[in-house]
XYZ file of C-alpha atoms in Angstrom:
693
model
C 36.925 112.084 -40.504
C 36.764 111.993 -36.719
C 40.055 111.200 -35.016
C 41.179 110.938 -31.406
C 44.626 112.192 -30.516
C 46.290 114.310 -27.883
C 43.555 116.496 -26.366
C 44.870 116.489 -22.835
C 48.493 117.290 -23.729
C 47.560 120.811 -24.714
C 45.211 121.145 -21.761
C 47.994 120.330 -19.326
C 50.402 122.771 -20.895
C 47.898 125.625 -20.521
C 46.634 124.852 -17.024
C 48.621 126.804 -14.383
C 47.262 124.527 -11.646
C 48.979 121.455 -13.039
C 52.501 120.697 -11.837
C 54.467 118.328 -14.052
C 57.336 116.566 -12.310
C 60.681 117.035 -14.038
C 62.021 113.650 -12.976
C 59.325 111.295 -14.265
C 60.359 108.144 -16.081
C 60.456 108.225 -19.854
C 61.703 106.270 -22.811
C 65.159 105.903 -24.228
C 66.009 108.890 -26.396
C 65.429 108.644 -30.135
C 64.958 111.122 -32.939
C 61.195 110.954 -32.490
C 59.966 113.938 -30.463
C 57.326 111.750 -28.805
C 60.031 110.041 -26.769
C 61.415 111.449 -23.564
C 65.082 111.601 -22.751
C 65.213 109.518 -19.598
C 65.104 105.756 -19.418
C 61.901 104.156 -18.199
C 61.950 101.864 -15.194
C 59.376 100.300 -12.909
C 58.054 102.695 -10.300
C 58.772 101.946 -6.627
C 56.483 99.340 -5.115
C 53.615 100.315 -2.860
C 51.115 98.619 -0.631
C 48.081 97.479 -2.559
C 45.872 98.622 0.310
C 47.543 102.013 0.830
C 45.440 105.139 0.965
C 45.593 107.648 -1.867
C 47.294 111.010 -1.277
C 44.890 113.613 0.025
C 43.887 116.503 -2.233
C 41.824 119.668 -1.972
C 38.342 119.463 -3.469
C 37.940 122.196 -6.077
C 36.326 122.809 -9.432
C 38.301 121.668 -12.456
C 38.270 122.879 -16.037
C 37.283 121.088 -19.220
C 40.385 120.095 -21.205
C 41.325 122.302 -24.130
C 41.233 120.552 -27.510
C 44.642 120.115 -29.148
C 46.407 121.898 -31.953
C 46.195 119.315 -34.742
C 48.484 121.094 -37.208
C 51.298 118.578 -36.661
C 50.353 115.007 -37.597
C 51.778 112.582 -35.012
C 53.530 109.396 -36.043
C 51.195 106.415 -36.023
C 51.526 102.656 -36.179
C 50.231 100.630 -39.103
C 47.259 99.447 -37.038
C 46.179 103.051 -36.411
C 46.051 103.697 -40.147
C 44.082 100.485 -40.720
C 41.535 101.583 -38.105
C 41.208 105.070 -39.608
C 40.392 103.746 -43.089
C 38.135 100.913 -41.924
C 34.791 102.750 -41.836
C 34.457 101.894 -38.167
C 35.947 98.385 -38.283
C 34.187 97.200 -41.457
C 36.556 97.516 -44.431
C 38.306 95.421 -45.752
C 37.051 92.689 -43.393
C 33.645 92.632 -45.086
C 35.282 91.954 -48.460
C 37.798 89.434 -47.144
C 35.087 87.324 -45.513
C 33.361 86.897 -48.874
C 36.354 85.363 -50.683
C 36.986 81.641 -51.133
C 40.431 81.826 -49.507
C 40.726 80.048 -46.121
C 42.330 83.129 -44.559
C 42.011 86.927 -44.537
C 44.613 89.616 -45.235
C 46.655 91.586 -42.707
C 44.281 94.543 -42.396
C 41.256 92.295 -41.936
C 43.191 90.224 -39.398
C 43.599 93.348 -37.266
C 39.953 94.338 -37.632
C 38.394 90.960 -36.872
C 39.907 91.218 -33.380
C 37.342 93.926 -32.577
C 34.669 91.389 -33.507
C 36.119 88.940 -30.984
C 38.211 86.680 -33.193
C 41.841 85.888 -34.013
C 43.100 84.213 -37.176
C 45.327 81.231 -36.333
C 46.963 78.217 -37.946
C 48.176 74.892 -36.604
C 51.890 75.298 -35.956
C 52.359 71.564 -35.407
C 51.640 70.928 -39.070
C 54.266 71.338 -41.766
C 53.662 72.494 -45.305
C 50.727 74.707 -46.278
C 49.120 76.504 -43.369
C 45.727 75.225 -42.233
C 43.971 78.409 -41.130
C 41.188 78.634 -38.598
C 39.736 81.220 -36.243
C 39.495 81.456 -32.480
C 36.320 83.120 -31.184
C 36.189 84.665 -27.720
C 32.899 85.548 -26.067
C 32.190 88.540 -23.899
C 30.538 87.627 -20.592
C 30.636 90.419 -17.973
C 31.091 88.860 -14.501
C 31.514 85.491 -16.232
C 27.739 85.041 -16.425
C 26.559 82.395 -18.883
C 22.907 81.443 -19.259
C 21.814 77.826 -19.497
C 20.842 78.355 -23.135
C 24.116 80.024 -24.124
C 26.183 77.282 -22.476
C 24.449 74.526 -24.409
C 24.770 76.543 -27.632
C 28.524 77.009 -27.097
C 28.855 73.316 -26.302
C 27.109 72.425 -29.565
C 29.184 74.899 -31.600
C 32.413 73.451 -30.217
C 31.424 70.015 -31.502
C 29.968 71.076 -34.846
C 32.365 73.846 -35.884
C 35.314 73.791 -33.461
C 37.816 71.223 -32.205
C 35.389 69.637 -29.746
C 36.534 71.571 -26.679
C 35.619 74.771 -24.853
C 38.335 76.898 -23.224
C 37.512 78.907 -20.082
C 39.711 82.010 -20.005
C 41.366 84.112 -17.314
C 38.909 86.909 -18.164
C 35.760 84.851 -17.512
C 34.938 84.100 -21.137
C 34.788 81.155 -23.539
C 37.274 80.582 -26.311
C 36.163 78.445 -29.221
C 39.070 77.180 -31.333
C 39.260 75.779 -34.831
C 36.373 77.574 -36.577
C 36.856 77.714 -40.343
C 36.396 80.981 -42.208
C 33.421 79.621 -44.172
C 31.638 78.887 -40.870
C 32.380 82.166 -39.103
C 29.109 83.878 -39.935
C 27.043 80.854 -38.923
C 28.827 80.573 -35.587
C 28.725 84.309 -34.848
C 25.074 84.536 -35.870
C 24.163 81.635 -33.595
C 25.971 83.147 -30.592
C 24.346 86.554 -31.091
C 20.836 85.164 -31.529
C 21.189 83.208 -28.292
C 21.956 86.390 -26.309
C 25.704 85.947 -26.440
C 28.322 88.243 -27.924
C 31.936 88.351 -29.020
C 31.942 92.110 -29.653
C 35.009 93.713 -28.078
C 36.378 90.488 -26.611
C 39.610 91.346 -28.483
C 40.957 94.512 -30.132
C 41.822 98.073 -29.072
C 38.877 98.728 -26.790
C 37.457 97.661 -23.460
C 37.643 93.888 -23.022
C 35.454 91.689 -20.822
C 34.784 93.299 -17.444
C 35.647 91.015 -14.533
C 33.740 90.656 -11.264
C 33.594 87.933 -8.592
C 31.864 84.928 -10.142
C 30.262 83.740 -6.892
C 26.447 84.030 -7.181
C 26.004 85.271 -3.635
C 22.727 87.010 -2.838
C 24.661 89.623 -0.871
C 24.205 93.341 -1.441
C 27.837 94.195 -2.172
C 28.364 91.248 -4.530
C 25.197 92.014 -6.466
C 26.200 95.683 -6.611
C 29.704 94.832 -7.885
C 28.272 92.610 -10.605
C 25.711 95.204 -11.683
C 28.465 97.833 -11.811
C 30.610 95.552 -13.985
C 27.692 95.010 -16.355
C 27.025 98.756 -16.570
C 30.693 99.527 -17.299
C 30.676 96.856 -20.009
C 27.554 98.410 -21.546
C 28.980 101.941 -21.333
C 32.114 100.951 -23.251
C 30.452 98.742 -25.866
C 30.931 100.072 -29.455
C 27.872 101.860 -30.806
C 28.464 102.148 -34.568
C 26.827 98.833 -35.470
C 29.769 97.283 -37.341
C 29.428 94.018 -35.432
C 25.766 93.481 -36.275
C 26.256 94.618 -39.870
C 28.879 91.928 -40.332
C 27.264 88.932 -38.639
C 23.453 89.388 -38.546
C 22.998 91.661 -41.572
C 22.453 94.780 -39.498
C 19.853 93.334 -37.137
C 20.756 94.751 -33.728
C 19.914 92.120 -31.132
C 20.383 93.760 -27.750
C 18.519 94.070 -24.512
C 17.496 97.497 -23.268
C 20.312 99.441 -21.594
C 19.921 100.936 -18.122
C 19.090 104.668 -18.386
C 22.121 105.597 -16.267
C 24.390 103.984 -18.873
C 22.788 105.879 -21.765
C 22.988 109.145 -19.818
C 26.662 108.693 -18.958
C 27.605 107.727 -22.510
C 25.858 110.751 -24.016
C 27.144 113.261 -21.474
C 29.683 115.616 -23.043
C 29.801 118.337 -20.419
C 33.577 117.931 -20.005
C 34.693 117.376 -23.574
C 34.864 113.569 -23.496
C 32.791 112.764 -26.578
C 33.019 113.095 -30.337
C 29.829 115.014 -31.202
C 27.667 113.469 -33.932
C 29.972 110.460 -34.204
C 28.616 106.899 -34.418
C 31.286 106.133 -31.788
C 30.907 108.949 -29.227
C 33.577 107.563 -26.865
C 35.926 105.722 -29.217
C 35.901 107.828 -32.411
C 37.412 106.309 -35.555
C 40.625 105.267 -33.812
C 39.177 103.515 -30.760
C 41.860 103.100 -28.035
C 45.638 102.799 -28.469
C 45.572 99.201 -27.197
C 43.441 96.769 -25.210
C 41.802 98.089 -22.049
C 40.887 95.928 -19.056
C 38.552 96.635 -16.146
C 37.740 94.586 -13.040
C 35.236 95.222 -10.249
C 35.261 93.521 -6.862
C 34.384 93.830 -3.175
C 36.795 94.237 -0.227
C 38.904 91.145 0.591
C 37.857 89.311 -2.611
C 40.807 89.238 -5.018
C 39.473 86.455 -7.187
C 39.768 88.926 -10.112
C 43.485 89.828 -9.799
C 42.343 93.417 -9.305
C 45.786 95.041 -9.596
C 46.569 93.571 -13.013
C 43.895 95.674 -14.744
C 44.005 99.083 -16.402
C 41.209 100.045 -14.018
C 40.347 98.290 -10.768
C 37.067 99.232 -9.076
C 36.415 98.211 -5.466
C 33.019 98.619 -3.785
C 33.133 100.581 -0.512
C 30.164 100.047 1.835
C 29.043 101.636 5.093
C 28.750 99.877 8.445
C 25.351 98.471 7.437
C 26.767 96.899 4.277
C 25.172 99.438 1.962
C 27.451 100.435 -0.978
C 28.451 104.103 -0.870
C 31.154 104.426 -3.501
C 34.309 102.975 -4.984
C 38.065 102.990 -4.594
C 39.657 103.313 -8.027
C 43.038 101.812 -8.998
C 44.756 102.451 -12.338
C 47.712 101.380 -14.430
C 47.974 97.601 -14.107
C 49.015 95.334 -16.941
C 50.978 92.142 -17.554
C 52.411 92.215 -21.085
C 56.115 92.810 -21.727
C 58.823 91.951 -24.262
C 61.847 89.781 -23.504
C 65.171 91.628 -23.299
C 63.498 95.025 -23.581
C 63.603 96.561 -20.125
C 61.448 99.514 -21.114
C 58.523 97.088 -21.255
C 57.331 95.609 -17.986
C 54.515 94.160 -15.949
C 52.976 96.671 -13.532
C 50.482 96.763 -10.673
C 47.640 99.264 -10.592
C 47.993 102.028 -8.017
C 45.392 104.038 -6.055
C 43.748 106.921 -7.911
C 41.011 107.946 -5.498
C 37.523 107.397 -4.128
C 34.292 108.405 -5.879
C 30.623 108.236 -4.816
C 28.670 105.373 -6.356
C 26.559 107.559 -8.640
C 29.720 108.831 -10.407
C 31.343 105.527 -11.324
C 30.393 105.509 -15.014
C 31.583 109.099 -15.476
C 34.905 108.311 -13.781
C 35.552 105.194 -15.862
C 34.702 107.169 -18.981
C 37.110 109.947 -17.950
C 39.921 107.411 -17.456
C 39.218 105.808 -20.836
C 39.269 109.207 -22.542
C 42.536 110.137 -20.820
C 44.102 106.990 -22.295
C 42.408 107.579 -25.651
C 43.846 111.073 -25.950
C 47.303 110.483 -24.468
C 48.229 106.821 -24.848
C 50.924 106.234 -27.444
C 49.809 105.314 -30.940
C 53.220 105.195 -32.627
C 54.626 102.037 -31.007
C 52.190 99.391 -29.788
C 54.707 97.941 -27.343
C 54.199 101.108 -25.264
C 50.516 101.762 -25.916
C 48.948 100.279 -22.777
C 47.811 102.761 -20.134
C 50.416 101.494 -17.653
C 53.126 103.245 -19.690
C 51.209 106.515 -19.563
C 50.999 106.162 -15.770
C 54.682 105.313 -15.506
C 55.810 108.279 -17.580
C 53.381 110.855 -16.189
C 53.184 109.726 -12.582
C 49.945 109.343 -10.642
C 49.557 113.031 -9.741
C 49.572 114.276 -13.321
C 47.367 111.405 -14.431
C 44.876 112.174 -11.660
C 44.756 115.838 -12.637
C 43.916 115.087 -16.265
C 41.271 112.514 -15.343
C 39.695 115.058 -12.991
C 39.357 117.480 -15.890
C 37.362 114.957 -17.892
C 35.442 113.875 -14.786
C 34.656 117.430 -13.689
C 35.344 116.805 -9.993
C 38.252 116.082 -7.690
C 38.844 112.619 -6.291
C 38.593 111.993 -2.583
C 41.282 109.916 -0.841
C 40.835 106.144 -1.136
C 39.104 104.494 1.778
C 41.076 102.054 3.906
C 40.407 98.416 3.002
C 41.031 95.085 4.786
C 43.633 92.603 3.557
C 43.026 90.882 0.243
C 42.425 87.145 -0.138
C 42.385 84.902 -3.176
C 38.987 83.191 -3.297
C 38.459 80.305 -5.684
C 34.844 79.450 -4.761
C 35.496 75.779 -5.467
C 33.246 73.226 -3.812
C 29.724 73.632 -2.417
C 28.496 76.959 -1.002
C 25.256 78.562 0.151
C 24.116 81.339 -2.188
C 22.115 83.070 0.520
C 18.787 82.796 -1.273
C 18.054 79.181 -0.391
C 20.029 77.780 -3.300
C 23.518 76.329 -3.588
C 26.375 76.803 -5.999
C 29.186 74.403 -6.806
C 32.599 75.567 -8.014
C 34.444 73.051 -10.178
C 38.154 72.959 -10.924
C 38.955 72.625 -14.639
C 42.625 72.072 -15.414
C 43.782 75.040 -17.518
C 40.150 75.836 -18.325
C 39.962 73.142 -21.032
C 36.498 71.529 -21.040
C 36.815 68.331 -23.044
C 36.021 64.641 -23.253
C 34.067 62.975 -20.454
C 34.102 66.183 -18.401
C 32.453 68.129 -21.237
C 29.774 65.479 -21.703
C 29.084 65.329 -17.951
C 28.817 69.098 -17.557
C 26.416 69.345 -20.491
C 24.185 66.615 -19.080
C 24.007 68.182 -15.607
C 23.509 71.752 -16.848
C 20.773 70.605 -19.210
C 19.031 68.201 -16.818
C 18.798 70.687 -13.933
C 18.456 73.805 -16.109
C 21.436 75.465 -14.420
C 23.077 78.780 -15.245
C 26.846 78.931 -14.902
C 29.631 81.398 -14.139
C 33.197 81.332 -15.451
C 35.857 82.370 -12.934
C 39.039 84.402 -13.581
C 40.991 81.286 -12.576
C 39.691 79.259 -15.545
C 37.140 77.344 -13.467
C 33.359 77.035 -13.682
C 30.531 77.496 -11.178
C 27.156 75.767 -11.383
C 24.516 78.128 -9.976
C 21.029 78.031 -8.475
C 21.131 74.394 -7.345
C 18.375 73.108 -5.087
C 19.621 71.432 -1.916
C 17.745 68.259 -2.805
C 19.906 67.913 -5.931
C 23.288 68.092 -4.178
C 23.940 64.381 -3.697
C 23.045 63.252 -7.203
C 24.933 66.139 -8.808
C 28.024 65.432 -6.682
C 27.921 61.786 -7.745
C 27.464 62.602 -11.428
C 30.317 65.127 -11.343
C 32.701 62.654 -9.713
C 31.873 60.021 -12.324
C 32.835 62.577 -14.976
C 36.184 63.338 -13.305
C 35.000 66.623 -11.760
C 35.985 66.122 -8.131
C 35.466 68.264 -5.064
C 38.544 70.416 -4.301
C 39.719 68.271 -1.379
C 40.327 65.436 -3.864
C 42.200 67.551 -6.433
C 45.999 67.845 -6.437
C 46.645 71.080 -4.447
C 49.146 72.378 -7.003
C 46.515 72.133 -9.741
C 43.926 74.145 -7.809
C 45.706 77.499 -8.272
C 47.761 76.770 -11.396
C 46.989 78.470 -14.707
C 48.373 78.472 -18.216
C 47.629 80.076 -21.555
C 46.750 77.909 -24.616
C 50.103 78.615 -26.369
C 51.055 75.968 -28.956
C 49.863 74.768 -31.363
C 47.401 77.531 -32.316
C 48.623 80.774 -30.729
C 50.842 82.636 -33.231
C 52.744 84.391 -30.426
C 53.759 81.281 -28.480
C 57.467 80.569 -28.163
C 57.025 77.274 -26.324
C 54.441 75.083 -24.601
C 52.113 76.166 -21.793
C 48.745 74.365 -21.607
C 50.120 71.152 -23.087
C 53.225 71.344 -20.918
C 51.873 72.312 -17.508
C 50.419 68.905 -16.489
C 53.875 67.330 -16.618
C 55.464 70.382 -14.971
C 53.056 70.139 -12.029
C 53.763 66.417 -11.639
C 57.487 67.184 -11.564
C 56.978 69.922 -8.977
C 55.031 67.464 -6.817
C 57.878 64.967 -7.140
C 60.331 67.645 -5.996
C 58.045 68.451 -3.050
C 58.120 64.818 -1.994
C 61.879 64.591 -2.487
C 62.641 67.580 -0.244
C 60.051 66.604 2.374
C 57.289 69.152 1.799
C 53.839 67.988 2.870
C 51.138 67.090 0.387
C 48.820 69.894 1.502
C 51.454 72.564 0.903
C 51.260 74.388 -2.383
C 52.527 77.324 -4.422
C 50.803 79.407 -7.095
C 52.276 78.311 -10.435
C 51.450 79.955 -13.755
C 52.914 79.094 -17.148
C 52.779 81.074 -20.389
C 54.252 80.349 -23.791
C 55.403 83.929 -24.347
C 55.968 87.133 -22.319
C 52.559 88.695 -23.081
C 51.259 87.348 -19.786
C 47.757 86.087 -20.623
C 47.767 83.730 -17.614
C 49.186 86.517 -15.406
C 52.482 84.698 -14.620
C 54.049 87.826 -13.127
C 51.672 87.528 -10.161
C 52.581 83.891 -9.448
C 54.806 82.631 -6.675
C 56.498 80.605 -9.407
C 56.019 81.927 -12.926
C 57.363 80.181 -16.012
C 57.440 82.455 -19.061
C 58.443 80.952 -22.397
C 61.662 82.463 -23.769
C 62.674 79.807 -26.306
C 61.833 76.282 -27.497
C 61.409 74.162 -24.334
C 62.904 77.056 -22.377
C 61.478 79.349 -19.712
C 62.289 82.499 -17.810
C 61.710 81.880 -14.092
C 59.860 84.519 -12.050
C 59.632 84.388 -8.254
C 57.917 86.395 -5.558
C 54.211 86.769 -6.217
C 51.955 86.123 -3.251
C 49.003 83.736 -2.765
C 46.591 86.692 -2.499
C 47.807 88.250 -5.773
C 48.991 91.603 -4.408
C 52.713 91.530 -5.249
C 54.586 91.479 -8.508
C 57.070 88.658 -9.054
C 60.639 89.379 -10.098
C 62.742 87.732 -12.819
C 65.132 85.155 -11.386
C 66.671 83.123 -14.208
C 66.567 83.218 -18.012
C 66.731 80.385 -20.512
C 66.070 77.508 -18.112
C 65.629 74.431 -20.264
C 62.630 72.302 -19.452
C 64.768 69.253 -18.680
C 66.800 71.331 -16.180
C 63.806 72.530 -14.180
C 64.580 70.369 -11.137
C 68.079 71.882 -10.902
C 66.406 75.203 -10.070
C 63.331 74.055 -8.166
C 64.926 71.440 -5.928
C 67.195 73.814 -3.956
C 64.524 76.544 -3.878
C 61.895 74.266 -2.353
C 64.378 72.585 -0.029
C 65.510 75.892 1.468
C 61.915 77.145 1.629
C 61.081 74.132 3.794
C 64.091 74.563 6.083
C 64.617 78.359 6.227
C 61.117 79.835 6.027
C 59.472 81.765 8.813
C 56.275 80.534 10.438
C 53.504 80.298 7.809
C 55.718 82.071 5.252
C 54.567 81.447 1.693
C 57.035 80.462 -1.004
C 56.621 83.835 -2.696
C 57.270 85.782 0.499
C 60.264 83.554 1.248
C 61.893 84.253 -2.117
C 61.398 88.002 -1.728
C 62.857 87.986 1.780
C 65.878 85.969 0.672
C 66.508 88.067 -2.431
C 67.776 87.071 -5.865
C 71.484 87.115 -4.997
C 71.079 84.896 -1.942
C 68.878 82.438 -3.817
C 71.371 82.251 -6.670
C 74.150 81.577 -4.185
C 72.133 78.697 -2.724
C 71.651 77.279 -6.217
C 75.352 77.569 -7.025
C 76.413 75.554 -4.003
C 73.590 72.993 -4.218
C 74.799 69.389 -4.154
C 71.481 67.606 -3.850
C 68.971 66.792 -1.122
C 70.795 65.658 2.039
C 70.268 61.995 2.858
C 67.190 61.437 5.017
C 65.523 64.744 4.055
C 62.826 63.238 1.860
C 59.775 61.387 3.060
C 59.195 57.677 2.674
C 57.869 56.712 -0.738
C 56.191 53.353 -0.196
C 55.262 50.830 -2.855
C 51.477 51.229 -2.982
C 50.425 48.483 -5.352
C 50.730 44.836 -4.363
C 48.867 43.418 -7.379
C 48.285 44.254 -11.030
C 44.471 44.463 -10.784
C 44.589 47.198 -8.126
C 47.133 49.126 -10.142
C 45.080 48.952 -13.346
C 41.898 50.049 -11.540
C 43.637 53.054 -9.987
C 45.353 53.819 -13.287
C 42.050 54.042 -15.187
C 40.628 56.449 -12.604
C 43.825 58.494 -12.547
C 43.748 58.963 -16.315
C 40.375 60.699 -16.041
C 42.074 63.333 -13.863
C 45.332 63.451 -15.837
C 47.275 62.067 -12.872
C 49.613 59.195 -12.225
C 48.283 56.145 -10.336
C 50.695 56.932 -7.499
C 49.405 60.514 -7.202
C 45.762 59.446 -7.040
C 46.466 56.651 -4.549
C 48.400 58.999 -2.277
C 45.574 61.563 -2.413
C 43.011 58.940 -1.380
C 45.218 57.657 1.447
C 45.990 61.140 2.758
C 42.325 62.107 2.631
C 41.379 58.943 4.518
C 44.032 59.513 7.199
C 43.073 63.184 7.620
C 39.377 62.328 7.919
C 40.112 59.579 10.452
C 42.290 61.900 12.537
C 39.555 64.549 12.513
C 36.857 62.056 13.478
C 34.979 62.485 10.203
C 34.797 58.865 9.092
C 31.151 57.858 8.585
């Protein structure tokens, strides 16, 4: 049976041109020979826009295949994959039983099909099992037909909601086992897919969701789609399971087929139904994002591979900067696990991008750890090897040397909310969706507009949605309909909500330690109250992300203020990310109880207001001050000095006005006071700017 272990280890040992540093970071010593004797720690920080080290261009050799006489230690999941007949058995048998759930092996395998088994943790007694389905939508693209199908499936087979994810996909919760095949079959036959949305393989490939008719944006999106196609499983297990072997796929670009089949540098398993993945697939999940210079809407440095389009002076794409080794997941109280930013690997010409991505995937396939899944992401391989050794091995599978990365401008976070010109005569409208949960009146309104105007949509990496290809004549009526459904233009949305994210967490996620999605609305209201108490202006904001566990699905380690669940109603506080998502936050406090949140936030925000530099963000302020100084300020905090807060006037003189504002506020999950203040501030700002009509 075809396996996939350790090819490059032997190649490195035999290559006299490869220098292996003696001081690289390893794991704590154990009796297992796979571990290294030195303790792992996070590598020194670097500028996200720094150039790669220069290197001499020379021919490189094909890696030597390994000596397989010694069987390496493997995790239980690796053994399940090996005996699964390419992700089929025993899932195929488990799906045919009358039980509401599937066994442990099948639970691992169904992830590759894009589904997780879950149960409602709010309920006591016997577990009520259901399944979460996650789609795969490269670039976040969703056709009009697929959107309406997903909307229908949510009502008929799910819990009546759609969840937009941080990787530009849908999640459909609450599907019963008996309905799985019907739901999967329907998605596939409407040109959707869930294949590879979960599991140990390449996940959904991110790209800027904005439907600009600009050369570099179109090129980035096409590249993302080609990478997704290149790394899609080929053995047919998905279609065998859900559409009885009928393979419903559009024709692949010839450059994708050519790159997948190329084995000139020992990347493939010859005659295998999975030429890139083999029987074992990858050690863990693998994430790729593609973007253009300045546009960090995709959190480029949090991915295993970040691909950035590089164009010439005329705007014509010439190649790509490649970044490697990002990842968010970690384990509490285990310092050898950590969040990490991707670092520069090199520049490649545009025609080589598929071969380079394939070479990186194969390097991880052959060398990523398969004995302990906590250390199986590619970021740990980068941290133990170092970038130079990693680059050398990738070059062997690529067959060429990397050029130095090209210099790039500063990154910006771009939300694409509101109305924008596409550049082809049409408009697009970005809509904020709190925590990505499409439900209730909002869900009904979106469906009606998308159906009436036959619109395609895009899902953003910030859990929002974009309506595309809108005629200018439709703008007014669509704006009105959206507002009536609670989908307001960004200037009318609470600023803290615009950049906030959370994972679903309780009640369905089995990994959640505490609340995230259900808890963040109240947390944001409390943060706003602290802002008002310490005198911060309404328009000021910080990037807040909340997760129910340390796995980091909502990328909390990039937030200016990250709350990571570490116990029931308890969070670890992270500080120091930046608004443009280029710096990693640092842990500040553990075990902060939810009811004690103001005791931490009040002094932090007060001193940010009074001690910050000009235009200094909250994240930059906390990094400049440092953990020890901030803790000292907390220790001596005695409350907001008298007169520091702004006036908080009584807004409602009669019950009727209050009740009218309250009903509107409920549609937006706000308090009446919050909504009234937003309207007043907007009116005052418009009047001051001479915009009142």
